[in-house]
C-alpha positions in Angstrom: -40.1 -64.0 47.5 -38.4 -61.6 50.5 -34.7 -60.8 51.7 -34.5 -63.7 54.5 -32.8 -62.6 58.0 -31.0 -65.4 59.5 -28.5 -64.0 62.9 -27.9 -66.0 65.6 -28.3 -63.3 68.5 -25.6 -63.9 71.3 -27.0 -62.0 73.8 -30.5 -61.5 72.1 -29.9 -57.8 71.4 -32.5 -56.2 70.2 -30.0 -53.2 68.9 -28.8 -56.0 66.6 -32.0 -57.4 65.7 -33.0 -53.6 64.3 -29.3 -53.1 62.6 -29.4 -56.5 60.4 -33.1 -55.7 59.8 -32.3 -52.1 58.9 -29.7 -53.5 56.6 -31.9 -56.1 54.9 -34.2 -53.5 54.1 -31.9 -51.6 52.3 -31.2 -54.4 50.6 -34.5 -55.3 49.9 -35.5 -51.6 48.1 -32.8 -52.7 45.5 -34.4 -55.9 45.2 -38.3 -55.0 45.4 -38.7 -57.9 47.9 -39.7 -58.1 51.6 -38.0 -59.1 54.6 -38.6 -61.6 57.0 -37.8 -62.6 60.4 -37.7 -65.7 61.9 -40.2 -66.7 59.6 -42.5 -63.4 59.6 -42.7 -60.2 57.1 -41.3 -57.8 59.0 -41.4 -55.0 56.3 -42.8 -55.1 52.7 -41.8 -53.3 50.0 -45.3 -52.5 48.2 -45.9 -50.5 51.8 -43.1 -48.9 51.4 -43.4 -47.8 48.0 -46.9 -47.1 48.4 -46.0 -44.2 51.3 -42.9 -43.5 49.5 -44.0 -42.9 46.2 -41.2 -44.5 45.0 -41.3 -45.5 41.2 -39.3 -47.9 40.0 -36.2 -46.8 37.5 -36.2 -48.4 34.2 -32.8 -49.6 33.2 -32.1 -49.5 29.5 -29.5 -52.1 27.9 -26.6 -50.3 26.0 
């Protein structure tokens, strides 16, 4: 499952295309997912966290 991307471009900015994918990304780093656009995976977490060496945080119930 991935963060989907769904803007309807007025003017087909590509500015805007990188801002709402920059933002989903963001998003998606919370969520451990992917994002997609227009149907393709335009950035995948398990990349990201590979380079990153990001670990995941445990969360602990109080």
């Amino acid at each position: 499952m991935g963060q989907m991307v769904s803007v309807k471009q007025e003017n087909g900015s590509s500015a805007s295309k990188r801002r709402r994918v920059g933002e989903a990304i963001e998003i998606a780093k919370d969520y451990r997912t992917d994002v997609y656009w227009e149907g393709e995976v335009v950035w995948r977490y398990s990349d990201w966290e590979k380079q990153s060496g990001a670990k995941p945080e445990l969360t602990v119930a109080v």
